[in-house]
Amino acid sequence: MHDLKKKLLVIFILLCIHPIHAYESSVVNDLEVSQIKEIQENKSKLLAALLDAFPEANDVKISESIIQGLYTVSIGSQIFYMSQNGQFILQGDIYNVETGANLTEQDRISARKDFFNQLERKGDGCFCTR
């Protein structure tokens, strides 16, 4: 009988804790939604700041970088990093210390592929400038 009481007590405690986890889960989801909105707003502000600074830049892409607080900005095949508030722009390579991988070069390769894919879509058959 004593074992049964222990088991019932454990079940009761688990049932009491469950709504707390559900509440925490909804709080986490609300935080994620607000963070996503904030990121989208930041990207819009950064894009506006970039277009003001570089009006000739017509192919600007902004994404979160692997470093918190920095965004990766690609203009054509050039890669820059911009602070979250849009006040600072950095140019240089970011390396993963553990693997030695050049993360910026990976972004450059991706940007070059996108650039060449756009040329192919134009259908002019020439990759040279005119």
Coordinates of N, CA and C in Angstrom, one line a residue:
M1 N 0.8 -1.2 0.0 CA 0.0 0.0 0.0 C 0.9 1.3 0.0
H2 N 2.0 1.2 0.7 CA 2.9 2.3 0.8 C 3.4 2.7 -0.6
D3 N 3.8 1.7 -1.4 CA 4.3 1.8 -2.8 C 3.2 2.5 -3.6
L4 N 2.0 2.2 -3.5 CA 0.9 2.8 -4.3 C 0.8 4.2 -4.0
K5 N 0.9 4.6 -2.7 CA 0.9 6.0 -2.3 C 2.0 6.8 -2.9
K6 N 3.2 6.2 -2.9 CA 4.3 6.9 -3.5 C 4.1 7.1 -5.0
K7 N 3.6 6.1 -5.7 CA 3.4 6.2 -7.1 C 2.3 7.2 -7.4
L8 N 1.2 7.2 -6.6 CA 0.2 8.2 -6.8 C 0.7 9.6 -6.6
L9 N 1.5 9.8 -5.6 CA 2.1 11.1 -5.3 C 3.0 11.6 -6.4
V10 N 3.8 10.7 -7.0 CA 4.6 11.0 -8.1 C 3.8 11.4 -9.3
I11 N 2.7 10.7 -9.6 CA 1.8 11.0 -10.7 C 1.1 12.3 -10.5
F12 N 0.7 12.6 -9.2 CA 0.1 13.9 -8.9 C 1.0 15.0 -9.1
I13 N 2.2 14.9 -8.7 CA 3.2 15.9 -8.9 C 3.5 16.2 -10.3
L14 N 3.6 15.1 -11.1 CA 3.9 15.3 -12.5 C 2.7 16.0 -13.2
L15 N 1.5 15.6 -12.8 CA 0.3 16.3 -13.4 C 0.3 17.8 -13.0
C16 N 0.7 18.1 -11.8 CA 0.7 19.5 -11.4 C 1.8 20.3 -12.1
I17 N 2.9 19.6 -12.4 CA 4.0 20.3 -13.1 C 3.7 20.5 -14.6
H18 N 3.0 19.6 -15.2 CA 2.7 19.6 -16.7 C 2.2 21.0 -17.1
P19 N 1.2 21.6 -16.5 CA 0.7 22.9 -17.0 C 1.8 24.0 -16.9
I20 N 2.7 23.9 -16.0 CA 3.8 24.8 -15.9 C 4.7 24.7 -17.2
H21 N 5.0 23.5 -17.6 CA 5.8 23.3 -18.8 C 5.1 23.8 -20.0
A22 N 3.8 23.6 -20.1 CA 3.0 24.1 -21.2 C 3.0 25.6 -21.2
Y23 N 2.9 26.2 -20.1 CA 3.0 27.7 -20.0 C 4.4 28.1 -20.4
E24 N 5.4 27.5 -19.9 CA 6.8 27.8 -20.3 C 7.0 27.7 -21.8
S25 N 6.4 26.6 -22.4 CA 6.6 26.4 -23.8 C 5.9 27.5 -24.6
S26 N 4.7 28.0 -24.2 CA 4.1 29.1 -24.9 C 4.8 30.4 -24.7
V27 N 5.5 30.6 -23.5 CA 6.3 31.8 -23.3 C 7.5 31.7 -24.3
V28 N 8.1 30.6 -24.4 CA 9.2 30.4 -25.3 C 8.8 30.7 -26.8
N29 N 7.6 30.2 -27.2 CA 7.2 30.4 -28.5 C 6.9 31.9 -28.7
D30 N 6.3 32.6 -27.7 CA 6.1 34.0 -27.8 C 7.4 34.8 -28.0
L31 N 8.4 34.3 -27.2 CA 9.7 35.0 -27.3 C 10.3 34.7 -28.7
E32 N 10.2 33.5 -29.2 CA 10.7 33.2 -30.6 C 10.0 34.1 -31.6
V33 N 8.7 34.3 -31.5 CA 8.0 35.1 -32.5 C 8.4 36.5 -32.4
S34 N 8.6 37.0 -31.1 CA 9.0 38.4 -31.0 C 10.4 38.6 -31.5
Q35 N 11.3 37.6 -31.3 CA 12.7 37.7 -31.8 C 12.7 37.7 -33.3
I36 N 11.8 36.9 -33.9 CA 11.8 36.8 -35.4 C 11.3 38.2 -35.9
K37 N 10.3 38.8 -35.3 CA 9.8 40.1 -35.7 C 10.9 41.1 -35.6
E38 N 11.7 41.1 -34.5 CA 12.7 42.0 -34.2 C 13.8 41.8 -35.3
I39 N 14.1 40.6 -35.7 CA 15.2 40.4 -36.7 C 14.7 40.9 -38.0
Q40 N 13.4 40.7 -38.4 CA 12.9 41.2 -39.6 C 12.9 42.7 -39.6
E41 N 12.6 43.4 -38.5 CA 12.6 44.8 -38.4 C 14.0 45.3 -38.6
N42 N 15.0 44.6 -37.9 CA 16.4 45.0 -38.0 C 16.9 44.9 -39.5
K43 N 16.5 43.8 -40.2 CA 16.9 43.6 -41.6 C 16.4 44.8 -42.4
S44 N 15.1 45.2 -42.2 CA 14.6 46.3 -43.0 C 15.3 47.6 -42.7
K45 N 15.6 47.8 -41.5 CA 16.4 49.0 -41.1 C 17.8 49.0 -41.7
L46 N 18.4 47.8 -41.6 CA 19.8 47.7 -42.2 C 19.8 47.9 -43.7
L47 N 18.8 47.3 -44.4 CA 18.7 47.4 -45.8 C 18.5 48.9 -46.2
A48 N 17.6 49.6 -45.5 CA 17.5 51.0 -45.8 C 18.7 51.8 -45.6
A49 N 19.5 51.5 -44.5 CA 20.8 52.2 -44.2 C 21.8 51.9 -45.3
L50 N 21.8 50.6 -45.8 CA 22.7 50.2 -46.8 C 22.4 50.9 -48.2
L51 N 21.1 51.0 -48.5 CA 20.8 51.6 -49.8 C 21.0 53.1 -49.7
D52 N 20.9 53.7 -48.5 CA 21.3 55.1 -48.4 C 22.8 55.3 -48.6
A53 N 23.6 54.4 -48.0 CA 25.1 54.5 -48.1 C 25.6 54.0 -49.5
F54 N 24.9 53.0 -50.1 CA 25.3 52.5 -51.4 C 24.1 52.5 -52.3
P55 N 23.8 53.6 -52.9 CA 22.6 53.7 -53.7 C 22.7 52.8 -55.0
E56 N 23.9 52.5 -55.4 CA 24.1 51.7 -56.7 C 23.9 50.2 -56.4
A57 N 23.9 49.9 -55.1 CA 23.7 48.4 -54.8 C 22.3 48.0 -55.0
N58 N 22.1 47.2 -56.0 CA 20.8 46.7 -56.3 C 20.5 45.3 -56.0
D59 N 21.5 44.6 -55.6 CA 21.4 43.2 -55.2 C 21.9 42.9 -53.8
V60 N 21.2 43.4 -52.8 CA 21.7 43.3 -51.4 C 20.9 42.2 -50.7
K61 N 21.6 41.4 -50.1 CA 21.0 40.3 -49.3 C 21.6 40.4 -47.8
I62 N 20.7 40.3 -46.9 CA 21.0 40.4 -45.5 C 20.6 39.1 -44.8
S63 N 21.5 38.5 -44.0 CA 21.1 37.4 -43.2 C 21.9 37.4 -41.9
E64 N 21.4 36.6 -40.9 CA 22.1 36.6 -39.7 C 23.4 35.8 -39.8
S65 N 24.4 36.4 -39.2 CA 25.7 35.7 -39.3 C 25.8 34.7 -38.1
I66 N 26.9 33.9 -38.1 CA 27.1 33.0 -37.1 C 27.4 33.7 -35.7
I67 N 27.8 34.9 -35.8 CA 28.2 35.7 -34.6 C 27.0 36.5 -34.2
Q68 N 26.6 36.3 -33.0 CA 25.4 37.1 -32.4 C 25.7 38.6 -32.5
G69 N 24.7 39.3 -33.0 CA 24.8 40.7 -33.1 C 25.4 41.3 -34.4
L70 N 25.8 40.3 -35.3 CA 26.3 40.7 -36.6 C 25.4 40.1 -37.7
Y71 N 25.2 40.9 -38.8 CA 24.5 40.4 -39.9 C 25.5 40.3 -41.1
T72 N 25.3 39.2 -41.9 CA 26.1 39.1 -43.1 C 25.3 39.8 -44.2
V73 N 26.1 40.7 -44.9 CA 25.5 41.5 -46.0 C 26.3 41.1 -47.2
S74 N 25.5 40.7 -48.3 CA 26.2 40.4 -49.6 C 25.7 41.4 -50.6
I75 N 26.6 42.1 -51.2 CA 26.2 43.0 -52.3 C 26.9 42.4 -53.5
G76 N 26.2 41.8 -54.4 CA 26.8 41.0 -55.5 C 27.6 39.9 -54.9
S77 N 28.9 39.8 -55.2 CA 29.7 38.7 -54.6 C 30.5 39.2 -53.5
Q78 N 30.4 40.5 -53.0 CA 31.1 41.0 -51.9 C 30.4 40.7 -50.6
I79 N 31.2 40.3 -49.6 CA 30.6 40.0 -48.3 C 31.1 41.0 -47.3
F80 N 30.1 41.6 -46.5 CA 30.4 42.5 -45.4 C 29.7 42.0 -44.2
Y81 N 30.0 42.6 -43.0 CA 29.3 42.3 -41.8 C 28.8 43.6 -41.2
M82 N 27.6 43.6 -40.8 CA 27.0 44.9 -40.2 C 26.5 44.6 -38.8
S83 N 26.8 45.6 -38.0 CA 26.3 45.5 -36.6 C 24.8 45.6 -36.6
Q84 N 24.2 45.1 -35.5 CA 22.8 44.9 -35.4 C 22.1 46.3 -35.5
N85 N 22.7 47.4 -35.0 CA 22.1 48.7 -35.1 C 22.4 49.4 -36.4
G86 N 23.2 48.8 -37.2 CA 23.5 49.4 -38.5 C 24.6 50.5 -38.5
Q87 N 25.2 50.7 -37.4 CA 26.2 51.7 -37.2 C 27.6 51.3 -37.7
F88 N 27.9 50.1 -37.7 CA 29.2 49.6 -38.1 C 29.2 48.6 -39.2
I89 N 30.2 48.7 -40.1 CA 30.3 47.7 -41.2 C 31.7 47.2 -41.1
L90 N 31.9 45.9 -41.1 CA 33.2 45.2 -41.1 C 33.4 44.5 -42.4
Q91 N 34.7 44.5 -42.8 CA 35.0 43.6 -44.0 C 36.2 42.8 -43.6
G92 N 36.1 41.5 -43.8 CA 37.2 40.6 -43.5 C 36.6 39.2 -43.4
D93 N 37.5 38.2 -43.1 CA 37.1 36.8 -43.1 C 36.8 36.4 -41.7
I94 N 35.8 35.6 -41.5 CA 35.5 35.0 -40.2 C 35.9 33.5 -40.3
Y95 N 36.7 33.0 -39.4 CA 37.1 31.6 -39.3 C 36.5 30.9 -38.1
N96 N 36.2 29.7 -38.3 CA 35.8 28.8 -37.2 C 37.1 28.3 -36.6
V97 N 37.4 28.7 -35.3 CA 38.6 28.3 -34.7 C 38.8 26.8 -34.5
E98 N 37.7 26.1 -34.2 CA 37.8 24.7 -34.0 C 38.1 23.9 -35.3
T99 N 37.4 24.3 -36.4 CA 37.6 23.5 -37.7 C 38.6 24.2 -38.6
G100 N 38.9 25.5 -38.4 CA 39.7 26.2 -39.4 C 39.0 26.6 -40.6
A101 N 37.7 26.4 -40.7 CA 37.0 26.7 -41.9 C 36.8 28.2 -42.0
N102 N 37.0 28.7 -43.3 CA 36.8 30.1 -43.6 C 35.3 30.3 -43.9
L103 N 34.5 30.8 -43.0 CA 33.1 30.9 -43.1 C 32.7 32.0 -44.1
T104 N 33.5 33.0 -44.2 CA 33.2 34.1 -45.1 C 33.4 33.6 -46.6
E105 N 34.4 32.8 -46.8 CA 34.7 32.2 -48.1 C 33.5 31.4 -48.6
Q106 N 32.9 30.6 -47.6 CA 31.7 29.9 -48.0 C 30.6 30.8 -48.4
D107 N 30.4 31.9 -47.7 CA 29.4 32.9 -48.1 C 29.7 33.5 -49.5
R108 N 31.0 33.7 -49.8 CA 31.4 34.3 -51.1 C 31.0 33.3 -52.2
I109 N 31.3 32.1 -52.0 CA 31.1 31.0 -53.0 C 29.6 31.0 -53.3
S110 N 28.8 31.1 -52.2 CA 27.3 31.1 -52.4 C 26.9 32.3 -53.2
A111 N 27.4 33.5 -52.8 CA 27.1 34.7 -53.5 C 27.5 34.7 -55.0
R112 N 28.6 34.1 -55.3 CA 29.1 34.0 -56.7 C 28.1 33.1 -57.5
K113 N 27.7 32.0 -56.8 CA 26.8 31.1 -57.5 C 25.5 31.8 -57.8
D114 N 25.0 32.5 -56.8 CA 23.7 33.3 -57.1 C 23.9 34.3 -58.2
F115 N 25.1 35.0 -58.2 CA 25.4 35.9 -59.3 C 25.4 35.3 -60.7
F116 N 26.0 34.1 -60.8 CA 26.1 33.5 -62.1 C 24.7 32.9 -62.5
N117 N 24.0 32.4 -61.5 CA 22.6 32.0 -61.8 C 21.7 33.1 -62.4
Q118 N 21.9 34.3 -61.9 CA 21.2 35.4 -62.4 C 21.6 35.7 -63.8
L119 N 22.9 35.6 -64.1 CA 23.3 35.8 -65.5 C 22.7 34.8 -66.4
E120 N 22.7 33.6 -66.0 CA 22.1 32.5 -66.8 C 20.6 32.8 -67.1
R121 N 19.9 33.3 -66.1 CA 18.5 33.5 -66.2 C 18.2 34.6 -67.2
K122 N 19.1 35.6 -67.4 CA 19.0 36.7 -68.3 C 19.0 36.1 -69.7
G123 N 19.7 35.0 -69.9 CA 19.7 34.3 -71.2 C 20.6 34.9 -72.3
D124 N 21.5 35.8 -71.9 CA 22.3 36.4 -72.9 C 23.5 35.5 -73.3
G125 N 23.7 34.4 -72.6 CA 24.7 33.4 -73.0 C 26.2 33.9 -72.8
C126 N 26.4 35.0 -72.3 CA 27.7 35.5 -72.1 C 27.9 35.9 -70.6
F127 N 29.0 35.5 -70.1 CA 29.3 35.8 -68.7 C 30.3 37.0 -68.6
C128 N 30.6 37.6 -69.7 CA 31.5 38.8 -69.7 C 30.7 40.1 -69.6
T129 N 31.4 41.1 -69.1 CA 30.7 42.4 -69.0 C 30.7 43.1 -70.4
R130 N 29.8 43.9 -70.7 CA 29.7 44.6 -72.0 C 30.0 46.0 -71.8

